[in-house]
Amino acid sequence: MTEHVNYHNTVEILKDHGITLEDIAEITYRLQTKFLSGLDREISLASVKRVLQKREVQHVVWVALELDRLTEENRIKEPLRGVIKEDFGLFGVDELLGNAIASTFGSIGFTGYGYVDNIKPGIIGKIDKLGKTKENVTTTFADDIVGGIAAAAGSRLA
């Protein structure tokens, strides 16, 4: 492999999926603004960037988005393809990956992740809706990794 997973290509793969760091930082800001006086979007963005510098997070992002892509291309065998494509509620692997990211800066990330996974603020809701309404688009893992990154960035700030 000539190119290893790193911060820069992780940011690029997120962009390829329509996800910007500013979108994630907005969720982090909403999560923590009532608890941290002086918090602004720039500080939230810096925290998101710090989360994405962790190799463990990069690996989860790459695996998660690759599973979505392979599902879109029908390159995963049934019954797993159908479970991922329909974002089957009892599947839970997508939430496990979101929580894996969320916990990288402490256990408070679990709480933040659970919250954003339920209310689906900002880009998370857009991604989730896209995967449920567009025939050839799979976002089962994408929304959960965004939630995990936002929650980890919030946990880091807390």
PDB file of C-alpha atoms in Angstrom:
ATOM      1  CA  MET A   1       0.000   0.000   0.000  1.00  0.00           C
ATOM      2  CA  THR A   2       1.572   3.261  -1.096  1.00  0.00           C
ATOM      3  CA  GLU A   3      -0.683   5.602   0.891  1.00  0.00           C
ATOM      4  CA  HIS A   4      -1.349   4.987   4.549  1.00  0.00           C
ATOM      5  CA  VAL A   5      -4.389   6.179   6.416  1.00  0.00           C
ATOM      6  CA  ASN A   6      -3.684   9.600   7.864  1.00  0.00           C
ATOM      7  CA  TYR A   7      -5.384  12.830   8.859  1.00  0.00           C
ATOM      8  CA  HIS A   8      -5.347  14.395   5.394  1.00  0.00           C
ATOM      9  CA  ASN A   9      -6.749  11.468   3.464  1.00  0.00           C
ATOM     10  CA  THR A  10      -9.304  10.858   6.218  1.00  0.00           C
ATOM     11  CA  VAL A  11     -10.559  14.430   5.788  1.00  0.00           C
ATOM     12  CA  GLU A  12     -10.683  13.864   2.017  1.00  0.00           C
ATOM     13  CA  ILE A  13     -12.715  10.664   2.286  1.00  0.00           C
ATOM     14  CA  LEU A  14     -15.171  12.480   4.554  1.00  0.00           C
ATOM     15  CA  LYS A  15     -15.439  15.254   1.942  1.00  0.00           C
ATOM     16  CA  ASP A  16     -16.022  12.620  -0.748  1.00  0.00           C
ATOM     17  CA  HIS A  17     -19.085  11.607   1.282  1.00  0.00           C
ATOM     18  CA  GLY A  18     -20.302  15.202   1.561  1.00  0.00           C
ATOM     19  CA  ILE A  19     -19.119  15.627   5.150  1.00  0.00           C
ATOM     20  CA  THR A  20     -17.092  18.681   6.156  1.00  0.00           C
ATOM     21  CA  LEU A  21     -15.245  19.246   9.385  1.00  0.00           C
ATOM     22  CA  GLU A  22     -17.300  22.406   9.861  1.00  0.00           C
ATOM     23  CA  ASP A  23     -20.498  20.310   9.729  1.00  0.00           C
ATOM     24  CA  ILE A  24     -19.150  18.071  12.473  1.00  0.00           C
ATOM     25  CA  ALA A  25     -17.880  21.033  14.510  1.00  0.00           C
ATOM     26  CA  GLU A  26     -21.352  22.590  14.429  1.00  0.00           C
ATOM     27  CA  ILE A  27     -22.733  19.496  16.168  1.00  0.00           C
ATOM     28  CA  THR A  28     -19.896  19.581  18.707  1.00  0.00           C
ATOM     29  CA  TYR A  29     -20.636  23.238  19.359  1.00  0.00           C
ATOM     30  CA  ARG A  30     -24.337  22.517  19.915  1.00  0.00           C
ATOM     31  CA  LEU A  31     -23.459  19.664  22.283  1.00  0.00           C
ATOM     32  CA  GLN A  32     -21.172  21.710  24.517  1.00  0.00           C
ATOM     33  CA  THR A  33     -22.064  25.403  24.222  1.00  0.00           C
ATOM     34  CA  LYS A  34     -24.431  25.408  27.203  1.00  0.00           C
ATOM     35  CA  PHE A  35     -21.768  23.785  29.396  1.00  0.00           C
ATOM     36  CA  LEU A  36     -18.653  25.704  28.332  1.00  0.00           C
ATOM     37  CA  SER A  37     -18.689  29.477  28.474  1.00  0.00           C
ATOM     38  CA  GLY A  38     -16.585  31.040  25.769  1.00  0.00           C
ATOM     39  CA  LEU A  39     -16.929  28.071  23.444  1.00  0.00           C
ATOM     40  CA  ASP A  40     -17.102  29.086  19.809  1.00  0.00           C
ATOM     41  CA  ARG A  41     -17.192  27.263  16.506  1.00  0.00           C
ATOM     42  CA  GLU A  42     -13.463  27.729  15.946  1.00  0.00           C
ATOM     43  CA  ILE A  43     -12.636  25.941  19.198  1.00  0.00           C
ATOM     44  CA  SER A  44     -15.128  23.213  18.279  1.00  0.00           C
ATOM     45  CA  LEU A  45     -13.488  22.818  14.864  1.00  0.00           C
ATOM     46  CA  ALA A  46     -10.036  22.548  16.447  1.00  0.00           C
ATOM     47  CA  SER A  47     -11.349  19.780  18.686  1.00  0.00           C
ATOM     48  CA  VAL A  48     -12.816  17.889  15.708  1.00  0.00           C
ATOM     49  CA  LYS A  49      -9.460  18.138  13.951  1.00  0.00           C
ATOM     50  CA  ARG A  50      -7.712  16.777  17.040  1.00  0.00           C
ATOM     51  CA  VAL A  51     -10.080  13.796  17.156  1.00  0.00           C
ATOM     52  CA  LEU A  52      -9.363  13.045  13.494  1.00  0.00           C
ATOM     53  CA  GLN A  53      -5.623  13.058  14.146  1.00  0.00           C
ATOM     54  CA  LYS A  54      -5.935   9.873  16.194  1.00  0.00           C
ATOM     55  CA  ARG A  55      -4.978   6.835  14.138  1.00  0.00           C
ATOM     56  CA  GLU A  56      -7.666   4.704  15.797  1.00  0.00           C
ATOM     57  CA  VAL A  57     -10.345   7.166  14.685  1.00  0.00           C
ATOM     58  CA  GLN A  58      -8.947   7.289  11.159  1.00  0.00           C
ATOM     59  CA  HIS A  59      -9.126   3.514  10.898  1.00  0.00           C
ATOM     60  CA  VAL A  60     -12.754   3.415  12.051  1.00  0.00           C
ATOM     61  CA  VAL A  61     -13.719   6.166   9.592  1.00  0.00           C
ATOM     62  CA  TRP A  62     -12.112   4.347   6.691  1.00  0.00           C
ATOM     63  CA  VAL A  63     -13.662   0.965   7.523  1.00  0.00           C
ATOM     64  CA  ALA A  64     -17.117   2.454   8.107  1.00  0.00           C
ATOM     65  CA  LEU A  65     -17.223   4.485   4.912  1.00  0.00           C
ATOM     66  CA  GLU A  66     -15.814   1.587   2.905  1.00  0.00           C
ATOM     67  CA  LEU A  67     -18.620  -0.669   4.166  1.00  0.00           C
ATOM     68  CA  ASP A  68     -21.167   1.921   3.007  1.00  0.00           C
ATOM     69  CA  ARG A  69     -19.454   2.157  -0.408  1.00  0.00           C
ATOM     70  CA  LEU A  70     -19.212  -1.597  -0.909  1.00  0.00           C
ATOM     71  CA  THR A  71     -22.880  -1.936   0.021  1.00  0.00           C
ATOM     72  CA  GLU A  72     -23.846   0.731  -2.533  1.00  0.00           C
ATOM     73  CA  GLU A  73     -21.909  -1.171  -5.192  1.00  0.00           C
ATOM     74  CA  ASN A  74     -23.567  -4.494  -4.240  1.00  0.00           C
ATOM     75  CA  ARG A  75     -20.156  -5.948  -3.440  1.00  0.00           C
ATOM     76  CA  ILE A  76     -21.157  -7.326  -0.048  1.00  0.00           C
ATOM     77  CA  LYS A  77     -22.994 -10.635   0.008  1.00  0.00           C
ATOM     78  CA  GLU A  78     -26.498 -11.132   1.324  1.00  0.00           C
ATOM     79  CA  PRO A  79     -27.849 -11.195   3.941  1.00  0.00           C
ATOM     80  CA  LEU A  80     -25.333  -8.630   5.221  1.00  0.00           C
ATOM     81  CA  ARG A  81     -25.848  -6.302   2.238  1.00  0.00           C
ATOM     82  CA  GLY A  82     -29.574  -6.021   2.916  1.00  0.00           C
ATOM     83  CA  VAL A  83     -29.056  -5.469   6.627  1.00  0.00           C
ATOM     84  CA  ILE A  84     -26.600  -2.632   5.961  1.00  0.00           C
ATOM     85  CA  LYS A  85     -28.597  -1.155   3.076  1.00  0.00           C
ATOM     86  CA  GLU A  86     -31.826  -0.902   5.067  1.00  0.00           C
ATOM     87  CA  ASP A  87     -29.960   0.267   8.204  1.00  0.00           C
ATOM     88  CA  PHE A  88     -31.671  -2.530  10.120  1.00  0.00           C
ATOM     89  CA  GLY A  89     -32.422  -1.326  13.649  1.00  0.00           C
ATOM     90  CA  LEU A  90     -31.132  -4.417  15.429  1.00  0.00           C
ATOM     91  CA  PHE A  91     -27.852  -4.541  13.461  1.00  0.00           C
ATOM     92  CA  GLY A  92     -25.967  -2.240  15.861  1.00  0.00           C
ATOM     93  CA  VAL A  93     -22.497  -2.546  14.340  1.00  0.00           C
ATOM     94  CA  ASP A  94     -22.776   0.999  12.998  1.00  0.00           C
ATOM     95  CA  GLU A  95     -23.501   2.264  16.515  1.00  0.00           C
ATOM     96  CA  LEU A  96     -20.583   0.238  17.884  1.00  0.00           C
ATOM     97  CA  LEU A  97     -18.252   2.037  15.487  1.00  0.00           C
ATOM     98  CA  GLY A  98     -19.770   5.407  16.413  1.00  0.00           C
ATOM     99  CA  ASN A  99     -19.260   4.628  20.092  1.00  0.00           C
ATOM    100  CA  ALA A 100     -15.712   3.431  19.440  1.00  0.00           C
ATOM    101  CA  ILE A 101     -14.882   6.891  18.127  1.00  0.00           C
ATOM    102  CA  ALA A 102     -16.939   8.693  20.783  1.00  0.00           C
ATOM    103  CA  SER A 103     -15.044   7.035  23.634  1.00  0.00           C
ATOM    104  CA  THR A 104     -11.555   8.046  22.453  1.00  0.00           C
ATOM    105  CA  PHE A 105     -11.517  11.062  24.778  1.00  0.00           C
ATOM    106  CA  GLY A 106     -13.371   9.620  27.741  1.00  0.00           C
ATOM    107  CA  SER A 107     -16.624   8.016  28.739  1.00  0.00           C
ATOM    108  CA  ILE A 108     -18.652  11.226  28.460  1.00  0.00           C
ATOM    109  CA  GLY A 109     -18.449  10.614  24.708  1.00  0.00           C
ATOM    110  CA  PHE A 110     -20.904   7.718  25.087  1.00  0.00           C
ATOM    111  CA  THR A 111     -23.552  10.081  26.427  1.00  0.00           C
ATOM    112  CA  GLY A 112     -22.959  12.639  23.697  1.00  0.00           C
ATOM    113  CA  TYR A 113     -23.034   9.972  21.020  1.00  0.00           C
ATOM    114  CA  GLY A 114     -26.296   8.491  22.321  1.00  0.00           C
ATOM    115  CA  TYR A 115     -27.844  11.944  22.293  1.00  0.00           C
ATOM    116  CA  VAL A 116     -26.847  12.833  18.723  1.00  0.00           C
ATOM    117  CA  ASP A 117     -27.705   9.346  17.488  1.00  0.00           C
ATOM    118  CA  ASN A 118     -31.245   9.847  18.776  1.00  0.00           C
ATOM    119  CA  ILE A 119     -31.927  13.426  17.709  1.00  0.00           C
ATOM    120  CA  LYS A 120     -29.757  13.406  14.549  1.00  0.00           C
ATOM    121  CA  PRO A 121     -28.821  17.104  14.471  1.00  0.00           C
ATOM    122  CA  GLY A 122     -27.362  18.902  11.459  1.00  0.00           C
ATOM    123  CA  ILE A 123     -25.447  16.839   8.937  1.00  0.00           C
ATOM    124  CA  ILE A 124     -26.247  13.600  10.810  1.00  0.00           C
ATOM    125  CA  GLY A 125     -29.947  13.945  10.003  1.00  0.00           C
ATOM    126  CA  LYS A 126     -29.195  14.885   6.396  1.00  0.00           C
ATOM    127  CA  ILE A 127     -26.944  11.866   5.941  1.00  0.00           C
ATOM    128  CA  ASP A 128     -29.443   9.531   7.606  1.00  0.00           C
ATOM    129  CA  LYS A 129     -32.305  10.822   5.444  1.00  0.00           C
ATOM    130  CA  LEU A 130     -30.227  10.540   2.267  1.00  0.00           C
ATOM    131  CA  GLY A 131     -29.545   6.873   2.948  1.00  0.00           C
ATOM    132  CA  LYS A 132     -33.209   6.186   3.610  1.00  0.00           C
ATOM    133  CA  THR A 133     -34.597   8.046   0.585  1.00  0.00           C
ATOM    134  CA  LYS A 134     -32.071   7.599  -2.242  1.00  0.00           C
ATOM    135  CA  GLU A 135     -32.143   4.175  -3.894  1.00  0.00           C
ATOM    136  CA  ASN A 136     -28.428   3.787  -4.647  1.00  0.00           C
ATOM    137  CA  VAL A 137     -26.998   5.556  -1.584  1.00  0.00           C
ATOM    138  CA  THR A 138     -25.938   3.835   1.639  1.00  0.00           C
ATOM    139  CA  THR A 139     -25.186   5.920   4.715  1.00  0.00           C
ATOM    140  CA  THR A 140     -25.669   3.352   7.458  1.00  0.00           C
ATOM    141  CA  PHE A 141     -22.202   3.904   8.882  1.00  0.00           C
ATOM    142  CA  ALA A 142     -21.590   7.509   7.778  1.00  0.00           C
ATOM    143  CA  ASP A 143     -24.109   9.115  10.132  1.00  0.00           C
ATOM    144  CA  ASP A 144     -22.783   7.131  13.082  1.00  0.00           C
ATOM    145  CA  ILE A 145     -19.148   8.014  12.522  1.00  0.00           C
ATOM    146  CA  VAL A 146     -20.053  11.695  12.227  1.00  0.00           C
ATOM    147  CA  GLY A 147     -21.931  11.419  15.515  1.00  0.00           C
ATOM    148  CA  GLY A 148     -18.983   9.630  17.072  1.00  0.00           C
ATOM    149  CA  ILE A 149     -16.504  12.281  15.927  1.00  0.00           C
ATOM    150  CA  ALA A 150     -18.737  15.116  17.175  1.00  0.00           C
ATOM    151  CA  ALA A 151     -19.253  13.383  20.521  1.00  0.00           C
ATOM    152  CA  ALA A 152     -15.524  12.679  20.925  1.00  0.00           C
ATOM    153  CA  ALA A 153     -14.713  16.309  20.142  1.00  0.00           C
ATOM    154  CA  GLY A 154     -17.291  17.378  22.726  1.00  0.00           C
ATOM    155  CA  SER A 155     -15.903  14.949  25.282  1.00  0.00           C
ATOM    156  CA  ARG A 156     -12.418  16.293  24.637  1.00  0.00           C
ATOM    157  CA  LEU A 157     -13.632  19.834  25.303  1.00  0.00           C
ATOM    158  CA  ALA A 158     -15.515  18.834  28.461  1.00  0.00           C
TER     159      ALA A 158
END
